[in-house]
Tab-separated table of N, CA and C in Angstrom:
chain	number	residue	atom	x	y	z
A	1	MET	N	-1.369	13.628	-1.898
A	1	MET	CA	-1.130	12.370	-0.740
A	1	MET	C	0.505	10.963	-1.607
A	2	ASP	N	1.253	11.533	-1.005
A	2	ASP	CA	2.351	10.357	-1.845
A	2	ASP	C	2.801	9.273	-0.871
A	3	PRO	N	1.603	8.114	-0.886
A	3	PRO	CA	1.969	7.154	0.783
A	3	PRO	C	3.453	7.135	0.184
A	4	HIS	N	4.647	6.789	0.767
A	4	HIS	CA	5.528	5.994	1.026
A	4	HIS	C	5.296	4.352	1.479
A	5	LEU	N	5.427	3.759	0.338
A	5	LEU	CA	5.059	1.612	-0.156
A	5	LEU	C	6.925	1.263	0.067
A	6	VAL	N	7.379	0.684	1.266
A	6	VAL	CA	8.360	-0.110	1.049
A	6	VAL	C	8.406	-1.532	0.444
A	7	CYS	N	8.518	-2.039	-0.627
A	7	CYS	CA	8.812	-3.719	-0.814
A	7	CYS	C	9.882	-4.273	0.016
A	8	ILE	N	9.621	-5.545	0.264
A	8	ILE	CA	10.576	-5.888	0.891
A	8	ILE	C	10.785	-7.546	-0.422
A	9	GLY	N	11.497	-7.708	-0.296
A	9	GLY	CA	11.798	-8.958	-0.616
A	9	GLY	C	13.420	-10.135	-1.042
A	10	GLY	N	13.504	-11.112	-1.698
A	10	GLY	CA	14.265	-11.808	-1.591
A	10	GLY	C	15.937	-11.630	-2.464
A	11	GLU	N	15.671	-12.525	-3.571
A	11	GLU	CA	17.431	-12.110	-4.156
A	11	GLU	C	16.809	-11.940	-5.494
A	12	ASP	N	15.732	-12.028	-5.614
A	12	ASP	CA	15.428	-12.073	-7.099
A	12	ASP	C	14.325	-11.151	-7.326
A	13	HIS	N	14.396	-9.836	-6.601
A	13	HIS	CA	13.654	-8.855	-6.345
A	13	HIS	C	13.570	-7.871	-7.164
A	14	ARG	N	14.721	-7.813	-8.196
A	14	ARG	CA	14.687	-7.122	-8.813
A	14	ARG	C	13.965	-7.297	-10.474
A	15	LEU	N	13.343	-8.379	-10.043
A	15	LEU	CA	11.792	-8.417	-11.706
A	15	LEU	C	10.427	-8.098	-11.113
A	16	ARG	N	10.396	-7.244	-10.250
A	16	ARG	CA	9.084	-6.326	-9.310
A	16	ARG	C	9.591	-4.917	-9.579
A	17	ILE	N	10.846	-5.026	-9.984
A	17	ILE	CA	11.214	-3.595	-10.563
A	17	ILE	C	10.084	-2.775	-11.798
A	18	PRO	N	9.568	-3.303	-12.337
A	18	PRO	CA	8.080	-3.130	-13.376
A	18	PRO	C	6.436	-2.357	-12.628
A	19	PHE	N	6.664	-4.133	-11.632
A	19	PHE	CA	5.827	-3.583	-10.948
A	19	PHE	C	5.622	-2.416	-9.508
A	20	LEU	N	6.935	-2.109	-9.431
A	20	LEU	CA	7.568	-0.788	-8.585
A	20	LEU	C	7.098	0.234	-9.481
A	21	LEU	N	7.641	0.255	-10.391
A	21	LEU	CA	7.719	1.885	-11.708
A	21	LEU	C	5.435	2.020	-11.866
A	22	SER	N	4.979	1.005	-11.650
A	22	SER	CA	3.860	1.312	-12.402
A	22	SER	C	3.078	2.059	-10.635
A	23	LEU	N	3.704	1.037	-9.509
A	23	LEU	CA	3.476	2.209	-8.804
A	23	LEU	C	3.534	3.364	-8.614
A	24	ARG	N	5.047	3.414	-8.715
A	24	ARG	CA	5.661	4.904	-8.656
A	24	ARG	C	4.794	6.056	-9.737
A	25	LYS	N	4.046	6.113	-10.615
A	25	LYS	CA	3.316	6.443	-11.788
A	25	LYS	C	2.048	6.623	-11.299
A	26	LYS	N	1.290	5.505	-10.009
A	26	LYS	CA	0.080	5.365	-10.053
A	26	LYS	C	0.655	6.865	-8.365
A	27	GLY	N	1.746	7.708	-7.725
A	27	GLY	CA	1.952	8.398	-6.782
A	27	GLY	C	2.769	7.971	-5.122
A	28	PHE	N	3.147	6.507	-5.261
A	28	PHE	CA	3.470	6.687	-4.540
A	28	PHE	C	5.065	6.408	-3.787
A	29	ARG	N	5.334	6.983	-3.429
A	29	ARG	CA	7.092	7.063	-2.718
A	29	ARG	C	7.816	5.627	-2.431
A	30	LEU	N	8.711	5.670	-3.102
A	30	LEU	CA	8.988	3.978	-3.339
A	30	LEU	C	10.547	3.752	-2.770
A	31	THR	N	10.693	2.597	-1.697
A	31	THR	CA	11.615	2.281	-1.231
A	31	THR	C	11.848	0.722	-1.045
A	32	ALA	N	13.013	0.083	-2.046
A	32	ALA	CA	12.943	-1.566	-2.371
A	32	ALA	C	14.240	-2.089	-0.796
A	33	ILE	N	13.452	-3.199	-0.386
A	33	ILE	CA	14.931	-3.681	0.666
A	33	ILE	C	14.648	-5.010	0.158
A	34	SER	N	15.835	-5.736	-0.152
A	34	SER	CA	16.450	-7.431	-0.768
A	34	SER	C	17.461	-7.660	-0.292
A	35	SER	N	17.880	-9.066	-1.132
A	35	SER	CA	19.136	-9.458	-0.854
A	35	SER	C	19.309	-9.623	-2.224
A	36	ASP	N	19.165	-8.445	-2.887
A	36	ASP	CA	18.972	-8.430	-4.078
A	36	ASP	C	20.328	-7.350	-4.231
A	37	ASP	N	20.918	-6.951	-5.615
A	37	ASP	CA	21.827	-5.977	-6.245
A	37	ASP	C	21.218	-5.036	-6.195
A	38	VAL	N	21.835	-3.732	-5.427
A	38	VAL	CA	21.048	-2.687	-5.196
A	38	VAL	C	21.952	-1.480	-7.103
A	39	THR	N	22.222	-2.822	-8.012
A	39	THR	CA	22.182	-1.951	-8.997
A	39	THR	C	21.450	-1.327	-9.802
A	40	ALA	N	20.240	-2.628	-10.288
A	40	ALA	CA	19.321	-2.298	-11.938
A	40	ALA	C	18.280	-1.798	-10.447
A	41	PHE	N	18.258	-1.180	-9.050
A	41	PHE	CA	17.086	-0.608	-7.980
A	41	PHE	C	17.516	0.933	-9.081
A	42	SER	N	19.157	1.143	-8.694
A	42	SER	CA	19.014	2.493	-9.028
A	42	SER	C	18.841	3.357	-10.109
A	43	ARG	N	19.263	2.308	-11.242
A	43	ARG	CA	19.295	2.324	-12.631
A	43	ARG	C	17.574	3.454	-12.969
A	44	HIS	N	16.635	2.800	-12.130
A	44	HIS	CA	15.066	3.041	-12.220
A	44	HIS	C	15.151	4.278	-10.759
A	45	GLY	N	16.020	4.618	-10.428
A	45	GLY	CA	15.814	5.439	-8.950
A	45	GLY	C	14.814	5.213	-7.605
A	46	ILE	N	15.482	3.729	-7.625
A	46	ILE	CA	14.519	3.315	-6.676
A	46	ILE	C	15.605	2.787	-5.424
A	47	PRO	N	14.606	3.975	-4.679
A	47	PRO	CA	16.111	3.569	-2.884
A	47	PRO	C	16.186	2.194	-3.046
A	48	HIS	N	17.088	1.391	-3.123
A	48	HIS	CA	17.319	0.322	-2.330
A	48	HIS	C	17.812	0.104	-0.796
A	49	HIS	N	17.765	-0.690	-0.159
A	49	HIS	CA	18.704	-0.822	1.153
A	49	HIS	C	18.720	-2.616	0.818
A	50	ARG	N	19.847	-2.940	0.694
A	50	ARG	CA	20.632	-4.567	1.222
A	50	ARG	C	20.402	-5.360	2.298
A	51	ILE	N	19.786	-5.959	2.337
A	51	ILE	CA	19.875	-7.124	3.591
A	51	ILE	C	19.840	-8.321	3.356
A	52	GLU	N	20.369	-9.694	3.737
A	52	GLU	CA	20.697	-10.634	3.656
A	52	GLU	C	20.105	-11.619	4.806
A	53	PHE	N	18.835	-12.542	4.009
A	53	PHE	CA	18.543	-13.267	4.684
A	53	PHE	C	19.018	-14.682	4.392
A	54	ASP	N	18.924	-15.342	5.159
A	54	ASP	CA	19.792	-16.740	5.399
A	54	ASP	C	18.794	-17.971	5.445
A	55	ARG	N	18.970	-17.978	4.552
A	55	ARG	CA	17.285	-19.430	3.648
A	55	ARG	C	17.359	-20.197	5.553
A	56	PHE	N	17.666	-20.876	6.009
A	56	PHE	CA	17.677	-22.552	7.237
A	56	PHE	C	18.323	-21.317	8.407
A	57	ALA	N	17.693	-20.066	8.753
A	57	ALA	CA	17.664	-20.010	10.289
A	57	ALA	C	16.803	-18.764	10.214
A	58	ILE	N	16.196	-18.594	11.329
A	58	ILE	CA	15.248	-17.196	11.323
A	58	ILE	C	15.860	-17.016	12.531
A	59	GLY	N	16.380	-15.944	13.272
A	59	GLY	CA	16.670	-15.551	14.174
A	59	GLY	C	16.666	-14.034	14.974
A	60	GLY	N	16.595	-14.224	15.826
A	60	GLY	CA	16.731	-12.582	16.426
A	60	GLY	C	17.414	-11.470	15.438
A	61	ALA	N	18.646	-11.431	14.752
A	61	ALA	CA	19.424	-10.819	13.870
A	61	ALA	C	19.050	-10.400	13.174
A	62	GLN	N	18.227	-11.242	12.751
A	62	GLN	CA	17.340	-10.715	10.827
A	62	GLN	C	16.120	-10.664	11.440
A	63	LEU	N	15.515	-10.718	12.068
A	63	LEU	CA	14.435	-9.629	12.471
A	63	LEU	C	14.798	-8.443	13.177
A	64	ARG	N	15.933	-8.400	13.716
A	64	ARG	CA	15.688	-7.022	14.457
A	64	ARG	C	16.717	-6.329	12.688
A	65	SER	N	16.824	-6.407	12.233
A	65	SER	CA	17.226	-6.309	11.022
A	65	SER	C	16.482	-5.394	9.834
A	66	VAL	N	15.291	-6.127	9.765
A	66	VAL	CA	13.678	-5.982	9.171
A	66	VAL	C	13.872	-4.957	9.838
A	67	ARG	N	13.291	-4.810	11.470
A	67	ARG	CA	12.863	-3.620	12.285
A	67	ARG	C	13.513	-2.465	12.279
A	68	GLY	N	14.947	-2.719	12.413
A	68	GLY	CA	16.128	-1.013	11.657
A	68	GLY	C	14.998	-0.330	10.320
A	69	LEU	N	15.538	-1.305	9.742
A	69	LEU	CA	15.184	-0.671	8.287
A	69	LEU	C	13.881	0.016	8.704
A	70	MET	N	12.729	-0.933	8.488
A	70	MET	CA	12.037	-0.485	9.157
A	70	MET	C	10.820	0.820	9.597
A	71	ALA	N	12.192	0.557	10.572
A	71	ALA	CA	11.747	2.364	11.429
A	71	ALA	C	12.699	3.508	11.051
A	72	GLU	N	13.888	2.876	10.032
A	72	GLU	CA	14.927	3.862	8.758
A	72	GLU	C	14.125	4.436	7.881
A	73	THR	N	13.496	3.526	7.010
A	73	THR	CA	12.258	4.026	6.198
A	73	THR	C	11.107	4.184	6.452
A	74	ARG	N	10.497	4.411	7.771
A	74	ARG	CA	9.445	4.811	8.248
A	74	ARG	C	8.171	4.796	6.571
A	75	PRO	N	8.136	3.335	6.443
A	75	PRO	CA	6.968	3.646	5.481
A	75	PRO	C	5.519	3.904	5.899
A	76	ASP	N	4.305	3.549	5.296
A	76	ASP	CA	3.228	3.659	5.164
A	76	ASP	C	2.303	2.644	5.159
A	77	ILE	N	2.928	1.798	4.263
A	77	ILE	CA	2.757	0.445	4.029
A	77	ILE	C	3.741	-0.498	3.530
A	78	ILE	N	4.017	-1.422	4.039
A	78	ILE	CA	4.915	-3.033	3.648
A	78	ILE	C	4.416	-3.882	2.516
A	79	GLN	N	4.801	-3.921	1.797
A	79	GLN	CA	4.585	-4.921	0.969
A	79	GLN	C	5.532	-6.231	0.721
A	80	SER	N	5.395	-7.400	1.406
A	80	SER	CA	6.308	-8.519	1.134
A	80	SER	C	6.262	-9.047	0.309
A	81	PHE	N	7.270	-10.020	0.024
A	81	PHE	CA	7.521	-10.998	-0.918
A	81	PHE	C	8.567	-11.920	-0.476
A	82	ASP	N	8.369	-13.764	-0.629
A	82	ASP	CA	9.183	-14.506	-0.364
A	82	ASP	C	9.147	-14.756	1.140
A	83	THR	N	9.229	-16.419	1.046
A	83	THR	CA	8.432	-16.742	2.888
A	83	THR	C	9.686	-15.696	4.085
A	84	LYS	N	11.109	-15.986	3.562
A	84	LYS	CA	11.637	-15.033	4.613
A	84	LYS	C	10.698	-13.894	4.725
A	85	PRO	N	10.981	-13.216	4.059
A	85	PRO	CA	10.093	-11.336	3.896
A	85	PRO	C	8.846	-11.568	4.266
A	86	ASN	N	8.328	-12.434	4.522
A	86	ASN	CA	6.952	-12.818	4.542
A	86	ASN	C	6.515	-13.126	6.067
A	87	LEU	N	7.364	-13.617	6.523
A	87	LEU	CA	7.536	-14.287	8.277
A	87	LEU	C	8.373	-13.420	8.835
A	88	LEU	N	9.281	-12.170	8.160
A	88	LEU	CA	10.215	-11.652	9.382
A	88	LEU	C	9.410	-10.211	9.527
A	89	THR	N	9.119	-9.806	8.472
A	89	THR	CA	8.467	-8.864	8.011
A	89	THR	C	6.459	-8.136	9.280
A	90	PRO	N	6.297	-8.534	9.003
A	90	PRO	CA	4.785	-8.548	9.640
A	90	PRO	C	5.270	-8.749	10.620
A	91	SER	N	6.181	-9.758	11.712
A	91	SER	CA	6.485	-10.055	13.500
A	91	SER	C	7.264	-8.513	13.144
A	92	ALA	N	8.364	-8.240	12.343
A	92	ALA	CA	9.190	-7.113	12.633
A	92	ALA	C	7.584	-5.608	12.821
A	93	VAL	N	7.006	-5.563	12.474
A	93	VAL	CA	5.779	-4.442	12.720
A	93	VAL	C	5.039	-4.448	13.792
A	94	ARG	N	4.300	-5.733	13.859
A	94	ARG	CA	3.712	-5.567	14.517
A	94	ARG	C	2.441	-5.064	14.611
A	95	GLY	N	1.575	-5.026	13.134
A	95	GLY	CA	0.247	-3.921	13.096
A	95	GLY	C	0.747	-2.353	13.812
A	96	GLN	N	1.669	-2.192	13.275
A	96	GLN	CA	2.202	-0.853	13.419
A	96	GLN	C	2.253	0.069	12.210
A	97	VAL	N	1.964	-0.763	11.253
A	97	VAL	CA	2.210	-0.552	9.712
A	97	VAL	C	1.629	-1.556	8.832
A	98	PRO	N	0.837	-1.007	7.898
A	98	PRO	CA	-0.138	-2.294	7.470
A	98	PRO	C	1.115	-3.522	6.633
A	99	VAL	N	0.591	-4.216	6.594
A	99	VAL	CA	1.591	-5.646	6.144
A	99	VAL	C	0.393	-5.853	4.436
A	100	VAL	N	1.003	-6.017	3.363
A	100	VAL	CA	0.365	-7.304	2.254
A	100	VAL	C	1.521	-8.164	2.539
A	101	ARG	N	1.825	-9.395	2.830
A	101	ARG	CA	1.859	-10.508	2.460
A	101	ARG	C	1.644	-10.989	0.874
A	102	THR	N	2.945	-11.612	0.046
A	102	THR	CA	2.269	-11.663	-1.473
A	102	THR	C	2.917	-12.984	-1.565
A	103	ILE	N	1.977	-14.410	-1.565
A	103	ILE	CA	2.913	-15.490	-1.312
A	103	ILE	C	2.767	-16.015	-3.282
A	104	ASN	N	4.234	-16.379	-3.224
A	104	ASN	CA	4.454	-16.357	-4.772
A	104	ASN	C	4.173	-17.842	-4.684
A	105	GLY	N	4.497	-19.005	-3.649
A	105	GLY	CA	4.499	-20.171	-3.229
A	105	GLY	C	4.621	-21.143	-2.304
A	106	LEU	N	4.743	-21.686	-1.739
A	106	LEU	CA	5.055	-22.511	-0.690
A	106	LEU	C	6.502	-23.149	-0.390
A	107	GLY	N	7.527	-23.138	-1.969
A	107	GLY	CA	8.663	-22.915	-1.959
A	107	GLY	C	9.332	-24.626	-1.402
A	108	TRP	N	10.351	-24.938	-1.048
A	108	TRP	CA	11.490	-26.010	-0.951
A	108	TRP	C	11.198	-26.971	0.781
A	109	THR	N	10.137	-26.143	1.431
A	109	THR	CA	9.299	-26.849	2.152
A	109	THR	C	8.690	-27.636	2.076
A	110	PHE	N	7.796	-27.392	0.983
A	110	PHE	CA	6.786	-28.668	0.745
A	110	PHE	C	6.897	-29.178	-0.586
A	111	SER	N	8.019	-28.846	-1.568
A	111	SER	CA	8.373	-29.426	-3.201
A	111	SER	C	9.243	-30.237	-2.218
A	112	LEU	N	10.470	-30.601	-1.566
A	112	LEU	CA	10.490	-31.742	-1.113
A	112	LEU	C	10.456	-32.588	0.007
A	113	LEU	N	11.247	-33.364	-0.146
A	113	LEU	CA	10.526	-34.914	0.793
A	113	LEU	C	11.682	-35.164	1.496
A	114	GLU	N	12.873	-34.199	1.192
A	114	GLU	CA	14.142	-35.021	2.501
A	114	GLU	C	13.767	-34.619	3.453
A	115	PRO	N	14.464	-36.076	4.857
A	115	PRO	CA	13.839	-35.400	5.255
A	115	PRO	C	13.886	-33.831	6.668
A	116	GLN	N	15.106	-32.656	6.201
A	116	GLN	CA	14.953	-31.389	6.624
A	116	GLN	C	13.994	-30.464	6.627
A	117	ALA	N	13.304	-31.355	5.153
A	117	ALA	CA	11.685	-30.740	4.553
A	117	ALA	C	10.663	-30.602	4.919
A	118	LEU	N	10.323	-32.251	5.849
A	118	LEU	CA	9.050	-32.480	6.121
A	118	LEU	C	9.477	-32.071	8.059
A	119	ALA	N	10.107	-32.264	8.489
A	119	ALA	CA	10.988	-31.680	9.550
A	119	ALA	C	10.312	-29.665	9.679
A	120	LEU	N	10.789	-29.350	8.502
A	120	LEU	CA	10.223	-27.736	8.736
A	120	LEU	C	8.786	-27.628	8.339
A	121	ARG	N	8.088	-28.320	8.348
A	121	ARG	CA	6.609	-27.862	7.237
A	121	ARG	C	6.075	-27.572	8.914
A	122	PRO	N	5.577	-28.157	10.314
A	122	PRO	CA	5.159	-27.801	11.291
A	122	PRO	C	6.027	-26.110	11.659
A	123	VAL	N	6.583	-26.108	11.728
A	123	VAL	CA	7.555	-24.605	11.565
A	123	VAL	C	7.421	-23.430	11.060
A	124	PHE	N	6.662	-23.644	9.435
A	124	PHE	CA	6.855	-22.933	8.493
A	124	PHE	C	6.006	-22.623	8.816
A	125	CYS	N	4.138	-23.407	8.696
A	125	CYS	CA	3.042	-23.012	9.217
A	125	CYS	C	2.553	-22.581	10.394
A	126	SER	N	3.757	-23.026	12.196
A	126	SER	CA	3.549	-21.524	12.717
A	126	SER	C	4.000	-20.830	12.817
A	127	LEU	N	4.682	-20.496	11.978
A	127	LEU	CA	5.247	-19.357	12.536
A	127	LEU	C	4.533	-17.724	10.520
A	128	GLN	N	3.710	-19.133	9.493
A	128	GLN	CA	2.588	-18.602	8.889
A	128	GLN	C	1.522	-18.225	9.641
A	129	TRP	N	1.025	-18.375	10.666
A	129	TRP	CA	-0.111	-18.866	10.964
A	129	TRP	C	0.490	-17.497	12.486
A	130	LEU	N	1.392	-17.161	13.089
A	130	LEU	CA	1.634	-15.530	13.487
A	130	LEU	C	1.917	-15.087	12.738
A	131	ALA	N	2.343	-14.959	11.792
A	131	ALA	CA	2.783	-13.339	11.454
A	131	ALA	C	1.652	-13.734	10.434
A	132	SER	N	0.121	-13.991	10.508
A	132	SER	CA	-0.764	-13.901	10.280
A	132	SER	C	-1.857	-12.446	11.033
A	133	LEU	N	-0.984	-12.319	12.271
A	133	LEU	CA	-2.511	-11.636	13.565
A	133	LEU	C	-1.781	-10.341	13.153
A	134	TRP	N	-0.763	-9.756	12.476
A	134	TRP	CA	-0.216	-8.987	12.121
A	134	TRP	C	0.026	-8.739	10.270
A	135	THR	N	-0.180	-9.396	9.804
A	135	THR	CA	-1.299	-8.969	8.156
A	135	THR	C	-2.347	-8.483	7.873
A	136	ALA	N	-1.871	-7.348	7.737
A	136	ALA	CA	-3.385	-6.562	7.256
A	136	ALA	C	-4.288	-7.261	5.945
A	137	ALA	N	-3.088	-7.948	4.994
A	137	ALA	CA	-3.566	-8.794	3.356
A	137	ALA	C	-2.584	-10.092	3.610
A	138	THR	N	-2.996	-10.555	2.773
A	138	THR	CA	-2.205	-11.949	1.697
A	138	THR	C	-2.747	-11.884	0.204
A	139	VAL	N	-1.589	-11.915	-0.103
A	139	VAL	CA	-1.747	-12.111	-1.913
A	139	VAL	C	-1.334	-13.560	-2.097
A	140	PHE	N	-2.615	-14.082	-2.794
A	140	PHE	CA	-1.962	-15.202	-3.456
A	140	PHE	C	-2.037	-15.429	-5.192
A	141	GLN	N	-0.782	-16.001	-5.319
A	141	GLN	CA	-0.275	-16.493	-6.641
A	141	GLN	C	-1.024	-17.440	-7.371
A	142	ASN	N	-1.208	-18.132	-6.574
A	142	ASN	CA	-2.042	-19.572	-7.061
A	142	ASN	C	-3.083	-19.946	-6.395
A	143	ARG	N	-4.536	-20.397	-7.344
A	143	ARG	CA	-5.550	-21.151	-5.848
A	143	ARG	C	-4.831	-22.140	-4.898
A	144	ASN	N	-3.903	-23.716	-5.240
A	144	ASN	CA	-3.873	-24.373	-4.235
A	144	ASN	C	-2.448	-23.598	-3.673
A	145	ASP	N	-2.158	-22.510	-3.408
A	145	ASP	CA	-2.327	-21.913	-1.833
A	145	ASP	C	-2.664	-21.717	-1.192
A	146	ARG	N	-3.085	-20.699	-1.924
A	146	ARG	CA	-4.412	-19.653	-0.675
A	146	ARG	C	-5.560	-21.256	-0.577
A	147	ALA	N	-5.939	-22.528	-1.257
A	147	ALA	CA	-6.301	-22.649	-0.415
A	147	ALA	C	-5.660	-23.727	1.315
A	148	PHE	N	-4.856	-24.196	0.222
A	148	PHE	CA	-2.990	-24.331	1.743
A	148	PHE	C	-3.863	-23.573	3.183
A	149	PHE	N	-3.680	-22.293	2.572
A	149	PHE	CA	-3.207	-21.670	4.264
A	149	PHE	C	-4.978	-21.262	4.760
A	150	GLU	N	-5.995	-21.547	3.587
A	150	GLU	CA	-7.630	-21.336	4.304
A	150	GLU	C	-7.596	-22.764	5.147
A	151	HIS	N	-7.088	-23.465	4.787
A	151	HIS	CA	-7.394	-25.235	5.381
A	151	HIS	C	-6.832	-25.075	6.558
A	152	TRP	N	-5.463	-24.718	6.705
A	152	TRP	CA	-4.971	-24.783	7.769
A	152	TRP	C	-4.497	-23.238	8.707
A	153	TRP	N	-5.959	-22.588	8.423
A	153	TRP	CA	-5.651	-21.160	9.365
A	153	TRP	C	-4.715	-20.497	9.039
A	154	LEU	N	-4.078	-19.690	8.384
A	154	LEU	CA	-2.626	-19.489	7.955
A	154	LEU	C	-2.294	-17.759	7.944
A	155	THR	N	-3.807	-17.613	7.690
A	155	THR	CA	-4.439	-16.478	6.953
A	155	THR	C	-5.954	-16.152	8.326
A	156	ARG	N	-5.552	-14.875	8.239
A	156	ARG	CA	-7.682	-14.137	8.676
A	156	ARG	C	-8.252	-14.231	8.364
A	157	LYS	N	-9.180	-14.381	8.370
A	157	LYS	CA	-10.232	-14.598	7.669
A	157	LYS	C	-11.192	-13.003	6.881
A	158	GLY	N	-11.258	-13.033	6.116
A	158	GLY	CA	-11.140	-12.220	4.880
A	158	GLY	C	-10.460	-11.628	4.700
A	159	THR	N	-9.004	-11.959	4.990
A	159	THR	CA	-7.364	-10.531	4.367
A	159	THR	C	-7.161	-11.359	3.063
A	160	ALA	N	-7.392	-12.821	2.996
A	160	ALA	CA	-6.959	-13.551	2.085
A	160	ALA	C	-7.421	-13.059	0.921
A	161	ARG	N	-6.740	-12.842	-0.322
A	161	ARG	CA	-6.992	-12.426	-1.478
A	161	ARG	C	-6.390	-13.084	-2.902
A	162	LEU	N	-6.665	-13.473	-3.792
A	162	LEU	CA	-6.232	-14.000	-5.010
A	162	LEU	C	-6.394	-13.156	-6.575
A	163	ILE	N	-4.899	-13.334	-7.031
A	163	ILE	CA	-4.372	-12.200	-7.386
A	163	ILE	C	-3.669	-13.286	-8.709
A	164	VAL	N	-4.213	-13.403	-9.869
A	164	VAL	CA	-3.398	-14.531	-10.202
A	164	VAL	C	-2.987	-13.304	-11.830
A	165	ALA	N	-2.056	-13.442	-12.158
A	165	ALA	CA	-1.089	-13.082	-12.825
A	165	ALA	C	-0.472	-13.838	-14.032
A	166	THR	N	-0.895	-13.078	-15.354
A	166	THR	CA	0.141	-13.634	-16.636
A	166	THR	C	1.204	-12.521	-17.293
A	167	PHE	N	2.394	-13.399	-17.095
A	167	PHE	CA	3.397	-12.362	-17.283
A	167	PHE	C	4.120	-13.465	-18.703
A	168	CYS	N	4.121	-12.025	-19.882
A	168	CYS	CA	4.843	-12.511	-20.855
A	168	CYS	C	5.778	-12.284	-20.954
């Protein structure tokens, strides 16, 4: 069996190509979706669909784009990376396909003290809670983010995993 894994991420998704290649060696059929350049993926024979993520907008058009790409690619499992894909993907598939969202950090919303960032924090939390309803598992890159999500109930009980990776 060769389960089809769709990995969806942002503008630096090409940095995950070694991860994708290791999954392919384990028998996964892969498709990448991102706002990154297709060239790096095609060099490695990884099918890639480009999608634009507007960092400052969440709207129906982006949700419909993700939903359309999921219908087109027909994944058996989805792994999302980065804030926008982590919010849109579970909402787009609504439990029809297992989604593993990977929290790489909380982004500028929590690292800046500008009024726009402060105003968006409750929105971020509400959307993360909503996305958790349709998420099979949440993987965290660091302990502080996991503690934050668990404290504010932004992940369903028993679905949070901490994976601390060291990169050379």
